[in-house]
PDB file of C-alpha atoms in Angstrom:
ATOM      1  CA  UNK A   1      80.679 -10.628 203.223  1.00  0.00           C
ATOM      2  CA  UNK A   2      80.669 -11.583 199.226  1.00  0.00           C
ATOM      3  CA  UNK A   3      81.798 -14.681 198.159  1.00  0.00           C
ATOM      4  CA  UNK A   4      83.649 -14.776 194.504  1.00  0.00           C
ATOM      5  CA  UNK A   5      81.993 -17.077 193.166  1.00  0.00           C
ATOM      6  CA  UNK A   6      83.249 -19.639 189.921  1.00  0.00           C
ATOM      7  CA  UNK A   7      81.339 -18.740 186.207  1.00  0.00           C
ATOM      8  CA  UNK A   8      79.980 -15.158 187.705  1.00  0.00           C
ATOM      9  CA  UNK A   9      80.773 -11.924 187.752  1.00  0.00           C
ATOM     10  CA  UNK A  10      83.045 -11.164 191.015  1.00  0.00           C
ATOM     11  CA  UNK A  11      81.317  -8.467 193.209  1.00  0.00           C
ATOM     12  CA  UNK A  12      83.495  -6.640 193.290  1.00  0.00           C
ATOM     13  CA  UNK A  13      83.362  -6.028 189.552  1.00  0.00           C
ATOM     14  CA  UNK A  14      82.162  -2.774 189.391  1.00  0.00           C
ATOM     15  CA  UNK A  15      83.159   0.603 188.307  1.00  0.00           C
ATOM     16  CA  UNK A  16      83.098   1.923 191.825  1.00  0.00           C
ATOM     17  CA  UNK A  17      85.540  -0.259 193.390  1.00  0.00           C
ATOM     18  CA  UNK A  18      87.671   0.175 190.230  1.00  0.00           C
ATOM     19  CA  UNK A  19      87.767   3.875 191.073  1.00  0.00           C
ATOM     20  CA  UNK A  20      88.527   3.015 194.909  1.00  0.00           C
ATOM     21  CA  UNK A  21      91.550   0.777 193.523  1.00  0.00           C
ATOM     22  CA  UNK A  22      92.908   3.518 191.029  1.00  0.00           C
ATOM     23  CA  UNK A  23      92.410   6.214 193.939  1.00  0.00           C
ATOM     24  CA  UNK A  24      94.813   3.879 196.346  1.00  0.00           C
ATOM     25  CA  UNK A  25      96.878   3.043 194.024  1.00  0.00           C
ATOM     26  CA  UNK A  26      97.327   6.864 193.534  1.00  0.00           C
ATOM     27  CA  UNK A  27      97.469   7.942 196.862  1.00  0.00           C
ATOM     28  CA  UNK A  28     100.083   5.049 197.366  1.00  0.00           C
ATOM     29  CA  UNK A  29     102.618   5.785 194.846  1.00  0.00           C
ATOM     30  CA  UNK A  30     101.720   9.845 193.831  1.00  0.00           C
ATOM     31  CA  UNK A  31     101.637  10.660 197.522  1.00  0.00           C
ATOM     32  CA  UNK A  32      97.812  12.029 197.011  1.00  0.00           C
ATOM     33  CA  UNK A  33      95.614  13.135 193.818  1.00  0.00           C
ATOM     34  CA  UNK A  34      95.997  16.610 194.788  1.00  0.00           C
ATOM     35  CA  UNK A  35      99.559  16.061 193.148  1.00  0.00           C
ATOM     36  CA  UNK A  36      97.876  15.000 190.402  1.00  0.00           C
ATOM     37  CA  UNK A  37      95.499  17.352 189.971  1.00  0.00           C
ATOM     38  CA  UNK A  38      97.840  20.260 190.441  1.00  0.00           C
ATOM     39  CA  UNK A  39     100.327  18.688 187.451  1.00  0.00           C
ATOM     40  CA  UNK A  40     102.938  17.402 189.794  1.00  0.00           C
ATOM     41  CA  UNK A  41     103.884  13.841 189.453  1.00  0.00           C
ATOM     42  CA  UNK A  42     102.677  12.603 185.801  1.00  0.00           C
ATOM     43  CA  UNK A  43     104.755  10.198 184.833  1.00  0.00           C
ATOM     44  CA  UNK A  44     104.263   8.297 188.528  1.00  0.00           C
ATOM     45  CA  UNK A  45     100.029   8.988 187.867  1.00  0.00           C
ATOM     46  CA  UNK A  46     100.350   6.775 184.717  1.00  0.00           C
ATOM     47  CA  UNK A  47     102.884   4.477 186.910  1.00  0.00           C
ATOM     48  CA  UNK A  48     100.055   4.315 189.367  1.00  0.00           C
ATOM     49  CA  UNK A  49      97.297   3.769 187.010  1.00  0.00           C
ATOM     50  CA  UNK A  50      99.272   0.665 185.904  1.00  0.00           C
ATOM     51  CA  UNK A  51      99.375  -0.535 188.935  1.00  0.00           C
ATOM     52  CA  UNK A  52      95.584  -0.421 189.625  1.00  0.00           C
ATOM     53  CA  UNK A  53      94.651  -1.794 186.329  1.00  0.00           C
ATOM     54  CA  UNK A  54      97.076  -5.104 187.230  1.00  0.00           C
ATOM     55  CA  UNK A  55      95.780  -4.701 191.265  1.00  0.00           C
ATOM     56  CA  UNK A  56      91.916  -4.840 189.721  1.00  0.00           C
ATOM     57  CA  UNK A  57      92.010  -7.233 187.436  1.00  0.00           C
ATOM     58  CA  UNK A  58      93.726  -9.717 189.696  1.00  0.00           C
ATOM     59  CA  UNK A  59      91.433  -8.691 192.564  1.00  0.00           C
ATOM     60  CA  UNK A  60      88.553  -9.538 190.791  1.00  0.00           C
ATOM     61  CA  UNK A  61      90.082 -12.231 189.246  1.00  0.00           C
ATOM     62  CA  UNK A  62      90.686 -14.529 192.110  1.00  0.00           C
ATOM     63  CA  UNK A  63      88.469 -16.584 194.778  1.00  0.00           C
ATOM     64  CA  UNK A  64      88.268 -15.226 198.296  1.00  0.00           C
ATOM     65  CA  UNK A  65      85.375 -13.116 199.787  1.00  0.00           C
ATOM     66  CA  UNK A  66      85.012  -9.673 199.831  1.00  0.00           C
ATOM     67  CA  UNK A  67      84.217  -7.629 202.750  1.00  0.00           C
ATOM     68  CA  UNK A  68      82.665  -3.764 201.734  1.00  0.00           C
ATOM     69  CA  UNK A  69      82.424  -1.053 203.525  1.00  0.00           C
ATOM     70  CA  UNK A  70      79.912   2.398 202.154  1.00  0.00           C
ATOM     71  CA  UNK A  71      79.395   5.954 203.451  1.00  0.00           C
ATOM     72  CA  UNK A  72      76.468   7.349 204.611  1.00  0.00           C
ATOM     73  CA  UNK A  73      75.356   7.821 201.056  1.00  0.00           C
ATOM     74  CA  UNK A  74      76.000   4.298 200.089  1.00  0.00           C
ATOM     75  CA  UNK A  75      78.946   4.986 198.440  1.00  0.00           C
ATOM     76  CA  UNK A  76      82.013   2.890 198.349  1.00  0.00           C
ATOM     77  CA  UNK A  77      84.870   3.960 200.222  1.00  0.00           C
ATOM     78  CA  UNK A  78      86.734   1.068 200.778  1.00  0.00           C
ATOM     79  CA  UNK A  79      86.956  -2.975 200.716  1.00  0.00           C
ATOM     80  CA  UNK A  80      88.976  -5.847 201.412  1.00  0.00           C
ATOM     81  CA  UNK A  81      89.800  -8.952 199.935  1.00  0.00           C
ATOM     82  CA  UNK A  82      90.318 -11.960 201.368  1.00  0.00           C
ATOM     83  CA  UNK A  83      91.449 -15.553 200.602  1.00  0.00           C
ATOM     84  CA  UNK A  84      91.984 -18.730 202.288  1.00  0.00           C
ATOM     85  CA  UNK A  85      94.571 -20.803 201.193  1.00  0.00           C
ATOM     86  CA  UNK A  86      95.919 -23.614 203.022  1.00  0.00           C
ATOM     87  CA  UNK A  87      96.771 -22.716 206.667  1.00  0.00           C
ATOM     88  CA  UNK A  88      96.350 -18.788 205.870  1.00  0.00           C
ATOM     89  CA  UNK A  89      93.771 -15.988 205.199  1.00  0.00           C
ATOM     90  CA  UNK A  90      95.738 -12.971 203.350  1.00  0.00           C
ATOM     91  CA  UNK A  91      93.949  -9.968 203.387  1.00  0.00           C
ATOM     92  CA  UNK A  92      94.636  -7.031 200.942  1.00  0.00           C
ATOM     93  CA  UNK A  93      92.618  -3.490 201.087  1.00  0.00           C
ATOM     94  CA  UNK A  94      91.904  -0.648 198.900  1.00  0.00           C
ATOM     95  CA  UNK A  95      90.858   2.765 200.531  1.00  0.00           C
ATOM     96  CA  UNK A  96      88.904   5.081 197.599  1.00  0.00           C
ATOM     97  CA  UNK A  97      89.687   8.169 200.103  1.00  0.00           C
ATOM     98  CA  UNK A  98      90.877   9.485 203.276  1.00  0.00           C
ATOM     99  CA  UNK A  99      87.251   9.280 204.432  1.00  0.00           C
ATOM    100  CA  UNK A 100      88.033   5.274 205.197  1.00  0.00           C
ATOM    101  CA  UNK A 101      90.927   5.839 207.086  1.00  0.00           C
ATOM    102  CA  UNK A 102      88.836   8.181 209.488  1.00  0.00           C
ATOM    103  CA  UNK A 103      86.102   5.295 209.594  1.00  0.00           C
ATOM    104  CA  UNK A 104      88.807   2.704 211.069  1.00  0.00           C
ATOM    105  CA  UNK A 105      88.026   0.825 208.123  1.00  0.00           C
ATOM    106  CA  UNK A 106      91.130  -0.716 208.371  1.00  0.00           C
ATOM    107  CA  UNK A 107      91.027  -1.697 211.970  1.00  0.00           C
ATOM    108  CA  UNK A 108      87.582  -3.168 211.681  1.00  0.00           C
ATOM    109  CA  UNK A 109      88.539  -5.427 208.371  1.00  0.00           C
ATOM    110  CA  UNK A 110      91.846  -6.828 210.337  1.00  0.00           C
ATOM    111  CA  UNK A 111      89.628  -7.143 213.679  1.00  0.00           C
ATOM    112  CA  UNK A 112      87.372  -9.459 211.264  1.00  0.00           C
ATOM    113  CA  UNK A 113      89.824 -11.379 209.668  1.00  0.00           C
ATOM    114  CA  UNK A 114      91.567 -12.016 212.481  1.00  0.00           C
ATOM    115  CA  UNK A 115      88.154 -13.221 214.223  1.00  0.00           C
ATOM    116  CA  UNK A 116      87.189 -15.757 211.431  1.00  0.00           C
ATOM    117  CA  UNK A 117      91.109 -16.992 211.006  1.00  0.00           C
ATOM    118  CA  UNK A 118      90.289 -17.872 214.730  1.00  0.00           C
ATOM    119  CA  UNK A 119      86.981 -19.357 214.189  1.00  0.00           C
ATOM    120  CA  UNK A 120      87.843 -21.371 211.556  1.00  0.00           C
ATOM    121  CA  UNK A 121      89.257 -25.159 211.692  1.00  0.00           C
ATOM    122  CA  UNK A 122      93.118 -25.415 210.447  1.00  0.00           C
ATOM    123  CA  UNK A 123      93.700 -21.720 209.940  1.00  0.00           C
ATOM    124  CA  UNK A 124      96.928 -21.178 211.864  1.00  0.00           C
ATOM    125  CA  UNK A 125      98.411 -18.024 209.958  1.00  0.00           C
ATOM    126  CA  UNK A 126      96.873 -14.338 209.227  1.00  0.00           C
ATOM    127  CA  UNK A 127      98.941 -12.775 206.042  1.00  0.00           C
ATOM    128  CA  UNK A 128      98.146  -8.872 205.992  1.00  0.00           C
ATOM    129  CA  UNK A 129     100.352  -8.748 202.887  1.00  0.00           C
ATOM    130  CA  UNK A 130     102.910  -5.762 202.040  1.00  0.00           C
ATOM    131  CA  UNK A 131     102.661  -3.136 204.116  1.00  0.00           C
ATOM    132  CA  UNK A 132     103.680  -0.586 201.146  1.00  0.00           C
ATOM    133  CA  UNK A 133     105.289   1.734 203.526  1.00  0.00           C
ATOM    134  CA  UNK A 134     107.499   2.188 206.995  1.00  0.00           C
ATOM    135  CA  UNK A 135     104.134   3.494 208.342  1.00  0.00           C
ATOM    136  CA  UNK A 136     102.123   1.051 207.527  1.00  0.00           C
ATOM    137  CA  UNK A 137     104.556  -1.259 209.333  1.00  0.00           C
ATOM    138  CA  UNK A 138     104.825   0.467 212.001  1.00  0.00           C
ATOM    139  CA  UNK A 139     101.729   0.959 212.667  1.00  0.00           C
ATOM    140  CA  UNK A 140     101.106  -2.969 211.686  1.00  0.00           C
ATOM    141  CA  UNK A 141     103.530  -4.160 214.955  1.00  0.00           C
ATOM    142  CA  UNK A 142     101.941  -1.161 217.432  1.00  0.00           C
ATOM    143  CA  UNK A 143      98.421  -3.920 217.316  1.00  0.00           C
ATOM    144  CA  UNK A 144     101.158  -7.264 217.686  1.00  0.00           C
ATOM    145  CA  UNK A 145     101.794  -7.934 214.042  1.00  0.00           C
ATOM    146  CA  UNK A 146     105.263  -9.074 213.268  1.00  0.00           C
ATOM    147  CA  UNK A 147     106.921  -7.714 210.163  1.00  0.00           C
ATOM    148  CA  UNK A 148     108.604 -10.608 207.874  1.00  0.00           C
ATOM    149  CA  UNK A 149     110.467 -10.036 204.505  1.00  0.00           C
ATOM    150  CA  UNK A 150     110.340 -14.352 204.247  1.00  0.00           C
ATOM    151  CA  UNK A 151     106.727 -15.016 204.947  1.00  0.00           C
ATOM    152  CA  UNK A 152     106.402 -18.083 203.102  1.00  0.00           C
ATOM    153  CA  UNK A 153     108.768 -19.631 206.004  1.00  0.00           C
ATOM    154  CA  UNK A 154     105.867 -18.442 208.635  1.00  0.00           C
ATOM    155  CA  UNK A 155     102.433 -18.692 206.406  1.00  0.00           C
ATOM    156  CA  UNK A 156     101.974 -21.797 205.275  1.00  0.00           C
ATOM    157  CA  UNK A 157      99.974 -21.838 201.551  1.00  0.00           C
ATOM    158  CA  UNK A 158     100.040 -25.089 200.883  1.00  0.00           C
ATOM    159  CA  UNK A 159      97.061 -26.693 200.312  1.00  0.00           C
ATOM    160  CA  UNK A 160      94.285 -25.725 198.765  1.00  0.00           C
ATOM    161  CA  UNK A 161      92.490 -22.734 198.753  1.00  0.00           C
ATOM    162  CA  UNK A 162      89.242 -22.830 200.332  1.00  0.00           C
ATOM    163  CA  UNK A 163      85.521 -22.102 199.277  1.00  0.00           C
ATOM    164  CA  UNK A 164      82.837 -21.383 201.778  1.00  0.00           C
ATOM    165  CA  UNK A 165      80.888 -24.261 202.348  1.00  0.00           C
ATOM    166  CA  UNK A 166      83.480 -26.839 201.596  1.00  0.00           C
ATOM    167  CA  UNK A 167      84.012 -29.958 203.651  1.00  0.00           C
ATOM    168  CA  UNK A 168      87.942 -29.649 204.495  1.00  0.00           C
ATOM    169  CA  UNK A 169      87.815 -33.492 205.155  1.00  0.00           C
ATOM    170  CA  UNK A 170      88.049 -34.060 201.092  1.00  0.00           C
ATOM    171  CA  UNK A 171      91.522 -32.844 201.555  1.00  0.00           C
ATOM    172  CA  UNK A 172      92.922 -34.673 204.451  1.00  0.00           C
ATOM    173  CA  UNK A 173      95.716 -36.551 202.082  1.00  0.00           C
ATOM    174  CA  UNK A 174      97.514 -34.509 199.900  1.00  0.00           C
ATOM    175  CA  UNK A 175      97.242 -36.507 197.263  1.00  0.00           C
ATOM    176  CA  UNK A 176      93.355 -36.450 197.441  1.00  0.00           C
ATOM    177  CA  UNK A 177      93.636 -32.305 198.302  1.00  0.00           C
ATOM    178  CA  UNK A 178      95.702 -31.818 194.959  1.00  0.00           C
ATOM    179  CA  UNK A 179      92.967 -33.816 193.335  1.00  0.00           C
ATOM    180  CA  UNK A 180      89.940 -32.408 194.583  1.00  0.00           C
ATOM    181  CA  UNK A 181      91.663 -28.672 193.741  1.00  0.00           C
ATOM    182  CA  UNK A 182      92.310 -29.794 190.510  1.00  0.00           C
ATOM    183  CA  UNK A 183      88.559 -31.225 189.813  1.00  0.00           C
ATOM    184  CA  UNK A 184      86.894 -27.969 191.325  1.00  0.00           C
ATOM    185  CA  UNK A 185      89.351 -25.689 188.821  1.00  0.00           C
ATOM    186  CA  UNK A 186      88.269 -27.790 185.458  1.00  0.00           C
ATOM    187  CA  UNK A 187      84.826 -27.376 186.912  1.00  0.00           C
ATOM    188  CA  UNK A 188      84.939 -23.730 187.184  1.00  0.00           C
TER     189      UNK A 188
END
């Protein structure tokens, strides 16, 4: 696990997991590189590649802790991102190759999110974001998660978000919560 930490570089800044977030971005919307590579599907390549630039930038961009995961060679292959915000951990992933997927990346990264949303105090809610695809959701509900269009109405984000380390007991009111959120973001 690496925290994103305030005034430094995220660590997930790197040109590696750039590449892993262009590749699933790709694979996503092109249906594969091979596509690409072959000369099929241009215009949706550059659609993709738009997508990962926004996907990256954000990614890197906001708090949360990230959890990698390397090959054999120490390369990247995939990682996930995680934040805590209120009563809820979303989680969002980005597979470089259909090496992770054979790993059980995937699996492992939800079995771990799941594990620390149930270790930790006043987590109620796990958010494992869009699925992106009928499969995905499908294969989502086979391991017991429920598939909601409204999930604001069933994970609750309000409230701060939350930075290893923190005493939660600052924000017990929600008028001291809003304030304490507000100091730590000037200080950051």
């Amino acid at each position: 696990t690496k925290a994103i930490e305030g005034g430094k570089s995220a660590p997930h800044s790197s040109l590696a997991h750039f590449k892993c977030v262009v590749e699933h971005e790709v694979r996503l919307i092109t249906g594969g590189m091979d596509d690409y590579y072959n000369g099929d599907n241009v215009e949706m390549f550059f659609s993709a590649l738009s997508e990962a630039v926004s996907r990256y930038i954000g990614t890197t961009r906001m708090t949360g802790d990230i959890q990698e995961y390397k090959n054999e060679n120490g390369e990247v292959i995939a990682f996930a991102h995680e934040v805590r915000k209120g009563k809820t951990i979303r989680g969002q992933w980005f597979y470089c190759t259909d090496e992770a997927s054979t790993k059980y990346v995937w699996f492992h990264s939800v079995q771990e999110l799941v594990r620390r949303a149930i270790d930790a105090e006043g987590v109620d809610t796990v958010d494992l974001g869009p699925s992106g695809s009928d499969a995905f959701s499908e294969l989502k509900a086979r391991y017991g998660f429920k598939s909601v269009d409204d999930w604001p109405a069933v994970a609750d984000y309000t409230g701060p978000f939350y930075y290893e380390g923190e005493d939660l007991s600052d924000f017990e009111d929600e008028e001291g919560g809003n304030l304490m959120d507000l100091l730590r973001r000037l200080g950051r």
